[in-house]
Short mmCIF file of C-alpha atoms in Angstrom, two decimals:
data_model
loop_
_atom_site.label_atom_id
_atom_site.label_comp_id
_atom_site.label_asym_id
_atom_site.label_seq_id
_atom_site.Cartn_x
_atom_site.Cartn_y
_atom_site.Cartn_z
CA UNK A 608 31.01 12.06 19.19
CA UNK A 609 28.39 11.78 22.35
CA UNK A 610 26.33 9.20 23.62
CA UNK A 611 22.99 11.12 22.54
CA UNK A 612 24.39 11.93 18.81
CA UNK A 613 24.91 8.42 18.17
CA UNK A 614 21.84 7.19 19.64
CA UNK A 615 20.33 9.69 17.73
CA UNK A 616 22.05 8.25 14.67
CA UNK A 617 20.84 5.02 15.20
CA UNK A 618 17.28 6.23 15.11
CA UNK A 619 17.47 7.67 11.68
CA UNK A 620 19.07 4.37 10.40
CA UNK A 621 16.61 2.51 11.69
CA UNK A 622 13.81 4.42 10.26
CA UNK A 623 15.17 4.88 7.41
CA UNK A 624 15.52 1.01 6.46
CA UNK A 625 11.78 0.93 7.48
CA UNK A 626 11.14 3.45 5.20
CA UNK A 627 12.72 0.72 2.92
CA UNK A 628 10.48 -2.53 4.14
CA UNK A 629 7.74 0.29 3.65
CA UNK A 630 8.80 0.32 0.31
CA UNK A 631 9.11 -2.94 -0.93
CA UNK A 632 5.83 -4.36 1.38
CA UNK A 633 3.84 -2.33 -0.50
CA UNK A 634 5.08 -2.52 -4.29
CA UNK A 635 2.35 -5.20 -4.73
CA UNK A 636 -0.52 -2.50 -3.64
CA UNK A 637 0.13 -0.77 -6.88
CA UNK A 638 1.92 -3.14 -9.24
CA UNK A 639 0.60 -6.52 -8.27
CA UNK A 640 -2.14 -6.25 -10.59
CA UNK A 641 -0.60 -4.81 -13.54
CA UNK A 642 2.33 -7.57 -13.42
CA UNK A 643 -0.06 -10.81 -12.90
CA UNK A 644 -2.09 -9.55 -16.04
CA UNK A 645 0.93 -8.33 -18.15
CA UNK A 646 0.29 -5.19 -18.70
CA UNK A 647 3.90 -4.05 -17.15
CA UNK A 648 7.14 -6.39 -17.40
CA UNK A 649 7.95 -6.93 -13.83
CA UNK A 650 10.90 -4.68 -13.91
CA UNK A 651 9.68 -2.20 -15.50
CA UNK A 652 6.44 -1.93 -13.13
CA UNK A 653 8.73 -1.88 -9.92
CA UNK A 654 10.74 0.92 -11.66
CA UNK A 655 7.64 2.90 -12.92
CA UNK A 656 6.10 2.39 -9.32
CA UNK A 657 10.04 3.72 -7.39
CA UNK A 658 10.03 6.72 -9.51
CA UNK A 659 6.75 7.51 -8.20
CA UNK A 660 6.92 7.13 -5.17
CA UNK A 661 10.28 9.50 -5.42
CA UNK A 662 8.35 12.03 -6.51
CA UNK A 663 5.18 11.31 -4.11
CA UNK A 664 7.73 11.67 -1.03
CA UNK A 665 8.54 15.44 -2.57
CA UNK A 666 4.85 16.00 -3.38
CA UNK A 667 3.06 17.19 0.03
CA UNK A 668 5.45 18.52 2.70
CA UNK A 669 2.64 18.74 5.45
CA UNK A 670 3.90 16.32 8.11
CA UNK A 671 1.33 14.27 9.45
CA UNK A 672 1.69 16.16 13.01
CA UNK A 673 4.22 13.26 14.41
CA UNK A 674 3.92 9.39 14.81
CA UNK A 675 1.36 7.98 16.13
CA UNK A 676 -0.07 11.31 17.88
CA UNK A 677 -3.66 10.91 19.16
CA UNK A 678 -2.63 7.13 19.58
CA UNK A 679 0.62 7.95 22.28
CA UNK A 680 1.04 10.68 24.64
CA UNK A 681 3.49 12.66 23.23
CA UNK A 682 5.53 13.34 26.02
CA UNK A 683 6.16 9.47 26.12
CA UNK A 684 8.22 9.39 23.57
CA UNK A 685 11.33 9.65 24.03
CA UNK A 686 14.48 8.45 21.14
CA UNK A 687 14.80 4.91 23.15
CA UNK A 688 11.12 4.60 22.28
CA UNK A 689 11.11 5.80 18.89
CA UNK A 690 13.80 2.96 18.14
CA UNK A 691 11.97 0.75 19.97
CA UNK A 692 8.71 1.35 18.19
CA UNK A 693 10.57 1.39 14.53
CA UNK A 694 11.95 -2.28 15.69
CA UNK A 695 8.87 -3.84 15.96
CA UNK A 696 7.27 -2.00 13.27
CA UNK A 697 10.36 -3.50 10.96
CA UNK A 698 10.37 -7.12 12.40
CA UNK A 699 6.56 -7.28 11.39
CA UNK A 700 7.44 -5.99 8.08
CA UNK A 701 10.18 -8.81 7.50
CA UNK A 702 8.47 -11.47 8.74
CA UNK A 703 5.33 -10.83 6.91
CA UNK A 704 6.86 -10.32 3.83
CA UNK A 705 8.96 -14.02 4.26
CA UNK A 706 5.12 -15.60 4.78
CA UNK A 707 4.33 -13.13 1.05
CA UNK A 708 1.54 -11.50 3.43
CA UNK A 709 0.31 -7.90 2.68
CA UNK A 710 0.01 -6.22 6.21
CA UNK A 711 0.30 -2.51 7.00
CA UNK A 712 3.02 -1.16 7.52
CA UNK A 713 1.79 1.69 9.12
CA UNK A 714 -0.10 -0.44 11.95
CA UNK A 715 3.46 -2.54 12.26
CA UNK A 716 5.13 1.21 13.39
CA UNK A 717 1.92 2.42 15.17
CA UNK A 718 2.18 -0.94 16.97
CA UNK A 719 5.86 -0.89 17.63
CA UNK A 720 5.80 2.23 19.02
CA UNK A 721 2.17 1.89 21.26
CA UNK A 722 4.06 -1.72 22.52
CA UNK A 723 7.43 0.25 23.62
CA UNK A 724 5.17 3.30 25.24
CA UNK A 725 3.34 0.52 27.05
CA UNK A 726 6.50 -0.78 28.88
CA UNK A 727 8.19 2.51 29.00
CA UNK A 728 5.41 4.61 30.57
CA UNK A 729 3.03 2.27 31.34
CA UNK A 730 -0.78 2.45 30.22
CA UNK A 731 -2.27 5.36 30.86
CA UNK A 732 0.32 6.75 28.19
CA UNK A 733 -1.80 4.54 25.22
CA UNK A 734 -5.17 6.49 24.84
CA UNK A 735 -7.68 4.06 23.95
CA UNK A 736 -10.07 6.65 22.24
CA UNK A 737 -7.54 7.06 20.12
CA UNK A 738 -6.34 3.61 18.99
CA UNK A 739 -10.24 2.87 17.92
CA UNK A 740 -11.29 5.98 15.99
CA UNK A 741 -7.99 6.34 14.50
CA UNK A 742 -6.69 2.55 13.79
CA UNK A 743 -9.30 -0.27 14.62
CA UNK A 744 -12.33 1.15 13.17
CA UNK A 745 -10.56 1.93 10.02
CA UNK A 746 -8.68 -1.21 9.47
CA UNK A 747 -12.42 -2.91 9.61
CA UNK A 748 -14.30 -0.98 7.65
CA UNK A 749 -11.13 0.27 5.16
CA UNK A 750 -11.29 -3.36 3.33
CA UNK A 751 -14.91 -3.52 2.97
CA UNK A 752 -15.38 -0.40 1.72
CA UNK A 753 -12.92 -1.65 -1.10
CA UNK A 754 -14.48 -4.99 -1.98
CA UNK A 755 -17.59 -3.64 -2.24
CA UNK A 756 -16.32 -0.37 -4.92
CA UNK A 757 -13.75 -3.18 -6.60
CA UNK A 758 -17.03 -5.77 -6.88
CA UNK A 759 -19.57 -3.56 -8.36
CA UNK A 760 -16.64 -1.97 -11.06
CA UNK A 761 -15.70 -4.97 -12.30
CA UNK A 762 -19.23 -6.88 -12.26
CA UNK A 763 -20.09 -3.48 -14.56
CA UNK A 764 -16.88 -3.78 -16.87
CA UNK A 765 -17.19 -6.89 -17.70
CA UNK A 766 -20.95 -6.79 -18.67
CA UNK A 767 -19.95 -3.28 -20.25
CA UNK A 768 -17.17 -4.42 -22.50
CA UNK A 769 -18.41 -8.32 -23.10
CA UNK A 770 -18.98 -7.11 -26.70
CA UNK A 771 -15.86 -5.04 -27.23
CA UNK A 772 -12.92 -7.77 -29.26
CA UNK A 773 -10.35 -8.62 -26.88
CA UNK A 774 -7.57 -6.78 -28.21
CA UNK A 775 -8.98 -3.74 -28.39
CA UNK A 776 -10.13 -4.51 -24.84
CA UNK A 777 -6.88 -5.53 -23.46
CA UNK A 778 -5.05 -2.35 -25.01
CA UNK A 779 -8.01 -0.59 -22.89
CA UNK A 780 -7.80 -1.88 -19.78
CA UNK A 781 -3.50 -2.01 -20.11
CA UNK A 782 -3.94 1.65 -20.39
CA UNK A 783 -6.20 2.28 -17.92
CA UNK A 784 -4.23 -0.34 -15.62
CA UNK A 785 -1.01 1.51 -15.91
CA UNK A 786 -3.02 5.36 -15.35
CA UNK A 787 -4.59 3.42 -12.12
CA UNK A 788 -1.53 1.60 -10.91
CA UNK A 789 0.21 5.06 -11.12
CA UNK A 790 -2.04 7.40 -8.74
CA UNK A 791 -1.50 4.59 -6.00
CA UNK A 792 1.94 4.61 -6.26
CA UNK A 793 2.56 8.11 -6.41
CA UNK A 794 -0.26 8.50 -2.73
CA UNK A 795 1.44 6.01 -1.63
CA UNK A 796 4.81 7.56 -1.57
CA UNK A 797 3.25 11.18 -0.45
CA UNK A 798 1.63 9.49 2.48
CA UNK A 799 4.08 6.51 3.59
CA UNK A 800 7.62 8.43 2.92
CA UNK A 801 6.11 11.47 5.39
CA UNK A 802 5.36 8.92 8.23
CA UNK A 803 8.52 7.94 8.43
CA UNK A 804 9.77 11.92 7.70
CA UNK A 805 7.86 12.48 10.79
CA UNK A 806 9.45 9.29 13.08
CA UNK A 807 12.99 11.58 12.32
CA UNK A 808 11.85 15.03 12.68
CA UNK A 809 10.22 13.67 16.19
CA UNK A 810 13.75 12.02 16.82
CA UNK A 811 15.58 15.12 15.66
CA UNK A 812 13.38 17.54 18.09
CA UNK A 813 13.79 15.40 20.64
CA UNK A 814 17.63 15.48 20.41
CA UNK A 815 17.59 18.78 20.16
CA UNK A 816 18.76 19.80 16.86
CA UNK A 817 15.14 20.83 15.43
CA UNK A 818 13.27 23.54 17.63
CA UNK A 819 9.82 22.18 19.00
CA UNK A 820 7.43 22.69 15.74
CA UNK A 821 10.12 22.25 12.73
CA UNK A 822 9.63 20.32 9.84
CA UNK A 823 11.38 18.30 8.38
CA UNK A 824 14.96 19.85 6.95
CA UNK A 825 15.77 18.39 2.92
CA UNK A 826 18.19 15.73 3.72
CA UNK A 827 15.70 14.13 5.38
CA UNK A 828 12.54 14.61 3.11
CA UNK A 829 15.77 13.22 0.18
CA UNK A 830 17.13 10.23 2.23
CA UNK A 831 12.85 9.10 3.08
CA UNK A 832 11.80 9.18 -0.49
CA UNK A 833 15.35 7.86 -1.92
CA UNK A 834 14.62 4.79 1.01
CA UNK A 835 11.12 4.16 0.10
CA UNK A 836 11.86 4.50 -3.58
CA UNK A 837 14.79 1.61 -3.07
CA UNK A 838 12.85 -0.30 -1.33
CA UNK A 839 9.98 0.15 -3.82
CA UNK A 840 12.48 -0.82 -6.55
CA UNK A 841 13.68 -3.99 -5.15
CA UNK A 842 9.79 -5.37 -5.41
CA UNK A 843 8.78 -7.35 -2.74
CA UNK A 844 7.74 -10.10 -5.04
CA UNK A 845 6.51 -12.82 -2.08
CA UNK A 846 3.72 -10.54 -1.36
CA UNK A 847 3.33 -9.35 -5.29
CA UNK A 848 2.85 -13.11 -6.13
CA UNK A 849 0.71 -13.67 -2.99
CA UNK A 850 -1.92 -10.61 -4.30
CA UNK A 851 -1.68 -11.28 -8.04
CA UNK A 852 -1.80 -14.57 -8.53
CA UNK A 853 -2.64 -16.76 -4.83
CA UNK A 854 -5.69 -14.50 -3.18
CA UNK A 855 -7.24 -14.47 -7.05
CA UNK A 856 -6.34 -15.36 -10.91
CA UNK A 857 -6.53 -11.67 -12.18
CA UNK A 858 -7.65 -10.20 -15.65
CA UNK A 859 -6.47 -6.96 -17.27
CA UNK A 860 -10.41 -5.38 -16.71
CA UNK A 861 -10.05 -7.03 -13.19
CA UNK A 862 -6.36 -4.94 -12.41
CA UNK A 863 -8.03 -1.83 -13.88
CA UNK A 864 -11.13 -2.19 -11.72
CA UNK A 865 -9.31 -3.16 -8.75
CA UNK A 866 -6.48 0.02 -8.98
CA UNK A 867 -9.25 2.24 -10.13
CA UNK A 868 -11.12 1.65 -6.73
CA UNK A 869 -8.10 1.62 -4.41
CA UNK A 870 -6.94 4.95 -5.89
CA UNK A 871 -10.57 6.22 -5.35
CA UNK A 872 -11.73 4.73 -1.64
CA UNK A 873 -7.32 6.15 -1.00
CA UNK A 874 -8.19 9.65 -3.03
CA UNK A 875 -10.84 9.89 -0.99
CA UNK A 876 -9.94 8.97 2.32
CA UNK A 877 -7.19 11.42 2.19
CA UNK A 878 -9.29 14.15 0.91
CA UNK A 879 -11.49 13.75 3.78
CA UNK A 880 -9.31 13.21 6.44
CA UNK A 881 -10.03 8.99 6.86
CA UNK A 882 -6.30 7.17 8.30
CA UNK A 883 -6.97 3.98 6.68
CA UNK A 884 -4.42 2.02 5.58
CA UNK A 885 -3.23 1.63 1.76
CA UNK A 886 -2.44 -2.21 2.17
CA UNK A 887 -5.99 -2.74 3.26
CA UNK A 888 -7.49 -1.06 0.45
CA UNK A 889 -5.44 -2.20 -2.12
CA UNK A 890 -6.41 -6.30 -1.05
CA UNK A 891 -9.60 -5.35 -0.43
CA UNK A 892 -9.70 -4.11 -4.02
CA UNK A 893 -8.06 -7.29 -5.64
CA UNK A 894 -10.78 -9.31 -3.46
CA UNK A 895 -13.67 -7.62 -4.53
CA UNK A 896 -12.47 -7.94 -8.78
CA UNK A 897 -12.55 -11.71 -8.18
CA UNK A 898 -16.29 -11.54 -6.21
CA UNK A 899 -17.22 -9.03 -9.10
CA UNK A 900 -15.81 -11.60 -12.15
CA UNK A 901 -18.56 -14.46 -13.03
CA UNK A 902 -16.80 -17.76 -12.36
CA UNK A 903 -13.73 -16.28 -10.41
CA UNK A 904 -12.19 -17.96 -7.52
CA UNK A 905 -11.44 -16.05 -4.94
CA UNK A 906 -9.41 -18.07 -2.77
CA UNK A 907 -10.94 -17.59 0.84
CA UNK A 908 -8.47 -19.28 2.68
CA UNK A 909 -5.45 -16.87 1.57
CA UNK A 910 -8.24 -14.00 2.66
CA UNK A 911 -8.89 -15.65 6.00
CA UNK A 912 -4.37 -15.73 6.70
CA UNK A 913 -4.17 -12.11 5.47
CA UNK A 914 -7.09 -10.75 7.40
CA UNK A 915 -5.38 -12.95 10.11
CA UNK A 916 -2.33 -11.03 9.90
CA UNK A 917 -4.06 -7.43 9.52
CA UNK A 918 -5.63 -8.71 13.51
CA UNK A 919 -2.74 -9.54 14.69
CA UNK A 920 0.00 -6.84 13.41
CA UNK A 921 -0.32 -4.38 16.59
CA UNK A 922 -0.29 -6.87 19.25
CA UNK A 923 3.09 -8.40 17.20
CA UNK A 924 4.57 -5.43 16.74
CA UNK A 925 3.57 -4.23 20.18
CA UNK A 926 5.28 -7.24 21.73
CA UNK A 927 8.64 -6.58 19.55
CA UNK A 928 8.46 -2.41 20.25
CA UNK A 929 8.19 -3.88 23.99
CA UNK A 930 10.69 -5.99 23.89
CA UNK A 931 12.79 -3.99 22.02
CA UNK A 932 12.73 -1.54 24.59
CA UNK A 933 12.42 -3.79 27.90
CA UNK A 934 16.54 -5.02 26.29
CA UNK A 935 18.18 -1.31 25.52
CA UNK A 936 16.75 -0.55 28.67
CA UNK A 937 18.16 -3.86 30.58
CA UNK A 938 21.59 -3.27 28.93
CA UNK A 939 20.97 0.38 29.48
CA UNK A 940 23.03 3.02 27.85
CA UNK A 941 24.31 3.20 24.25
CA UNK A 942 25.66 -1.00 24.98
CA UNK A 943 22.03 -1.90 25.04
CA UNK A 944 20.55 0.46 21.44
CA UNK A 945 23.39 -1.34 19.86
CA UNK A 946 22.93 -5.14 20.92
CA UNK A 947 19.02 -4.63 20.05
CA UNK A 948 20.46 -2.89 16.83
CA UNK A 949 22.40 -5.96 16.16
CA UNK A 950 19.87 -8.49 16.92
CA UNK A 951 17.19 -7.22 14.32
CA UNK A 952 20.14 -6.51 11.88
CA UNK A 953 20.34 -10.74 12.35
CA UNK A 954 17.16 -11.33 12.15
CA UNK A 955 16.61 -9.56 8.92
CA UNK A 956 19.77 -11.36 7.53
CA UNK A 957 18.47 -14.85 8.92
CA UNK A 958 14.92 -14.10 7.23
CA UNK A 959 16.95 -13.45 3.91
CA UNK A 960 18.50 -16.18 3.94
CA UNK A 961 15.88 -18.88 5.12
CA UNK A 962 13.69 -16.43 1.34
CA UNK A 963 16.39 -17.44 -0.48
CA UNK A 964 16.19 -21.22 -0.49
CA UNK A 965 12.98 -20.95 -2.04
CA UNK A 966 13.23 -17.88 -4.11
CA UNK A 967 10.98 -15.79 -5.25
CA UNK A 968 11.80 -12.85 -7.88
CA UNK A 969 10.62 -11.34 -11.03
CA UNK A 970 11.36 -14.15 -13.18
CA UNK A 971 9.07 -16.69 -11.48
CA UNK A 972 6.37 -14.36 -10.23
CA UNK A 973 3.80 -15.01 -12.13
CA UNK A 974 4.55 -18.83 -12.10
CA UNK A 975 0.79 -20.55 -11.11
CA UNK A 976 -0.58 -20.99 -8.10
CA UNK A 977 -0.04 -24.05 -6.92
CA UNK A 978 -1.34 -23.83 -3.38
CA UNK A 979 1.93 -22.44 -2.12
CA UNK A 980 3.80 -19.59 -2.01
CA UNK A 981 7.08 -21.05 -3.45
CA UNK A 982 6.55 -21.50 -7.31
CA UNK A 983 6.68 -25.16 -8.49
CA UNK A 984 9.67 -24.79 -10.63
CA UNK A 985 12.17 -23.62 -7.31
CA UNK A 986 10.40 -26.19 -5.04
CA UNK A 987 11.20 -28.75 -7.84
CA UNK A 988 15.04 -27.45 -8.04
CA UNK B 777 -11.43 13.54 15.22
CA UNK B 778 -14.22 12.04 17.32
CA UNK B 779 -16.45 9.09 16.65
CA UNK B 780 -19.01 11.27 14.88
CA UNK B 781 -16.60 13.18 13.09
CA UNK B 782 -15.48 9.80 11.68
CA UNK B 783 -18.83 7.78 11.11
CA UNK B 784 -19.62 11.56 9.35
CA UNK B 785 -15.89 10.96 7.16
CA UNK B 786 -16.55 7.32 6.53
CA UNK B 787 -19.81 8.11 4.34
CA UNK B 788 -18.54 10.74 2.54
CA UNK B 789 -15.39 8.04 1.92
CA UNK B 790 -17.54 5.74 0.65
CA UNK B 791 -19.72 7.76 -1.90
CA UNK B 792 -16.65 9.35 -2.75
CA UNK B 793 -14.45 6.05 -3.32
CA UNK B 794 -18.03 4.93 -5.29
CA UNK B 795 -18.17 8.19 -7.52
CA UNK B 796 -14.18 7.30 -8.74
CA UNK B 797 -13.76 3.60 -8.33
CA UNK B 798 -17.31 2.33 -10.04
CA UNK B 799 -18.12 5.72 -12.02
CA UNK B 800 -15.10 6.60 -13.17
CA UNK B 801 -13.88 3.23 -13.88
CA UNK B 802 -17.28 2.01 -15.99
CA UNK B 803 -17.44 5.09 -17.76
CA UNK B 804 -14.18 4.31 -18.81
CA UNK B 805 -15.07 0.81 -20.15
CA UNK B 806 -18.14 2.73 -21.97
CA UNK B 807 -15.48 4.56 -23.62
CA UNK B 808 -13.80 1.68 -24.81
CA UNK B 809 -17.15 0.20 -25.90
CA UNK B 810 -17.68 3.08 -28.14
CA UNK B 811 -14.74 3.51 -29.47
CA UNK B 812 -14.73 0.04 -30.32
CA UNK B 813 -17.28 0.87 -32.67
CA UNK B 814 -19.26 -2.18 -31.87
CA UNK B 815 -22.10 -0.45 -30.85
CA UNK B 816 -22.25 1.65 -34.17
CA UNK B 817 -21.16 -0.90 -36.73
CA UNK B 818 -24.41 -0.86 -37.97
CA UNK B 819 -24.81 2.30 -38.30
CA UNK B 820 -23.53 5.18 -41.28
CA UNK B 821 -20.57 6.94 -40.87
CA UNK B 822 -21.80 9.93 -38.88
CA UNK B 823 -23.02 7.14 -36.10
CA UNK B 824 -19.42 5.67 -35.96
CA UNK B 825 -17.51 8.84 -36.05
CA UNK B 826 -20.22 10.48 -32.95
CA UNK B 827 -19.45 6.89 -31.45
CA UNK B 828 -15.78 7.97 -31.04
CA UNK B 829 -16.56 11.09 -30.50
CA UNK B 830 -18.66 10.24 -27.60
CA UNK B 831 -15.66 7.62 -26.84
CA UNK B 832 -13.19 10.25 -26.61
CA UNK B 833 -15.17 12.36 -24.19
CA UNK B 834 -15.36 9.83 -21.32
CA UNK B 835 -11.82 9.37 -21.46
CA UNK B 836 -12.10 13.09 -21.15
CA UNK B 837 -13.68 12.41 -18.35
CA UNK B 838 -11.80 10.13 -16.34
CA UNK B 839 -8.19 11.54 -17.16
CA UNK B 840 -10.06 14.60 -15.20
CA UNK B 841 -11.14 12.96 -12.38
CA UNK B 842 -7.42 11.53 -12.09
CA UNK B 843 -6.56 15.21 -11.97
CA UNK B 844 -9.47 15.93 -9.28
CA UNK B 845 -7.01 13.40 -7.57
CA UNK B 846 -3.41 14.09 -8.32
CA UNK B 847 -4.79 17.63 -6.91
CA UNK B 848 -6.23 16.01 -3.48
CA UNK B 849 -2.65 15.00 -3.18
CA UNK B 850 -1.08 18.07 -4.12
CA UNK B 851 -3.28 20.28 -1.81
CA UNK B 852 -3.36 17.83 1.81
#
């Protein structure tokens, strides 16, 4: 096996690992509301979301041309740049998961690739206007849109159903929540699994395994679908807890209007070709469902931390991406890639161990929010 | 996509988002209100049946809306 094949193997492995973190990072987007309102039991919710993500990955095979196309010069994207970008995205995804912060996996990946490209090929290889119109503008506007839609929706839903008996109301909104959350899961599988398919396809083309312009082979589609759905099934309980319990206390009518708003905004954006992040939309919708309900409390401190994480996602992932590229370059060759890969694995392991000290699981995800991510019972233990 | 196209798409996204995210969601809530019988409880049997029929029609429209959403994913 030559060095290039080995490098390709590492890139594919890293891409699938990224896809996996993408899955468990974003379970919360679709399922946090259904889990906290009791519409679905936690394990059932993540299983349903996993199946729909898997199916979603097969639904549409028109892969978004390449990662970060229009943002970086495609000519500057080498296998090492892709690898370093993935490491940047992966590191940021894991760190934000540890802190229970929902942040955009696409932004993390774009940030990683931009950082790696900047240091590999210089500033001329990054298209600033593309970064503004394709990433920054949508990032600012999508949560605002979602907040608006969910606020109005929640307000009206409460007004309309004020006289409906509690039993009918809960049952009705339970079904509504499951339906709308399923739609969000399906859309997520279609959008996000395709990003990784795009990355792997790009790597295969760069390594001359595929001809330029080829679509992803079946094994790539299947591997990405499997990877994102396994991640989803694992459930990012830490993020689910922040979104479902920390940001605001959600009841089933709010859960329904939040997911309804998310589904509508995501599908509308994908129809009109406006690139926005599922995470930003879903977090905005949940915030809106808190604003729209009279006397509901939105914990703006947590919202502020989330917004801060969104702002630093791209620079932080870019920094790691750039560092990863420099690391592989300084050490050189396959040894450099192996060293950076090993470092990334060690970082993931360390965070996993740290998270186990005060674990958030399907068992305690719905514990009363007492100001921190760690449930009271776990802290006392 | 340049800035002008972007702004043009923005309005459409917000409008479609409102239509689906507020329109369909409130229609579903209205459907629940109708089938719960709270509006028609003082009317006769006909009123109650009509209430349920209107509720059912609301749910059907919501389902069609969700179907359009699915079509959007498939047709992309």
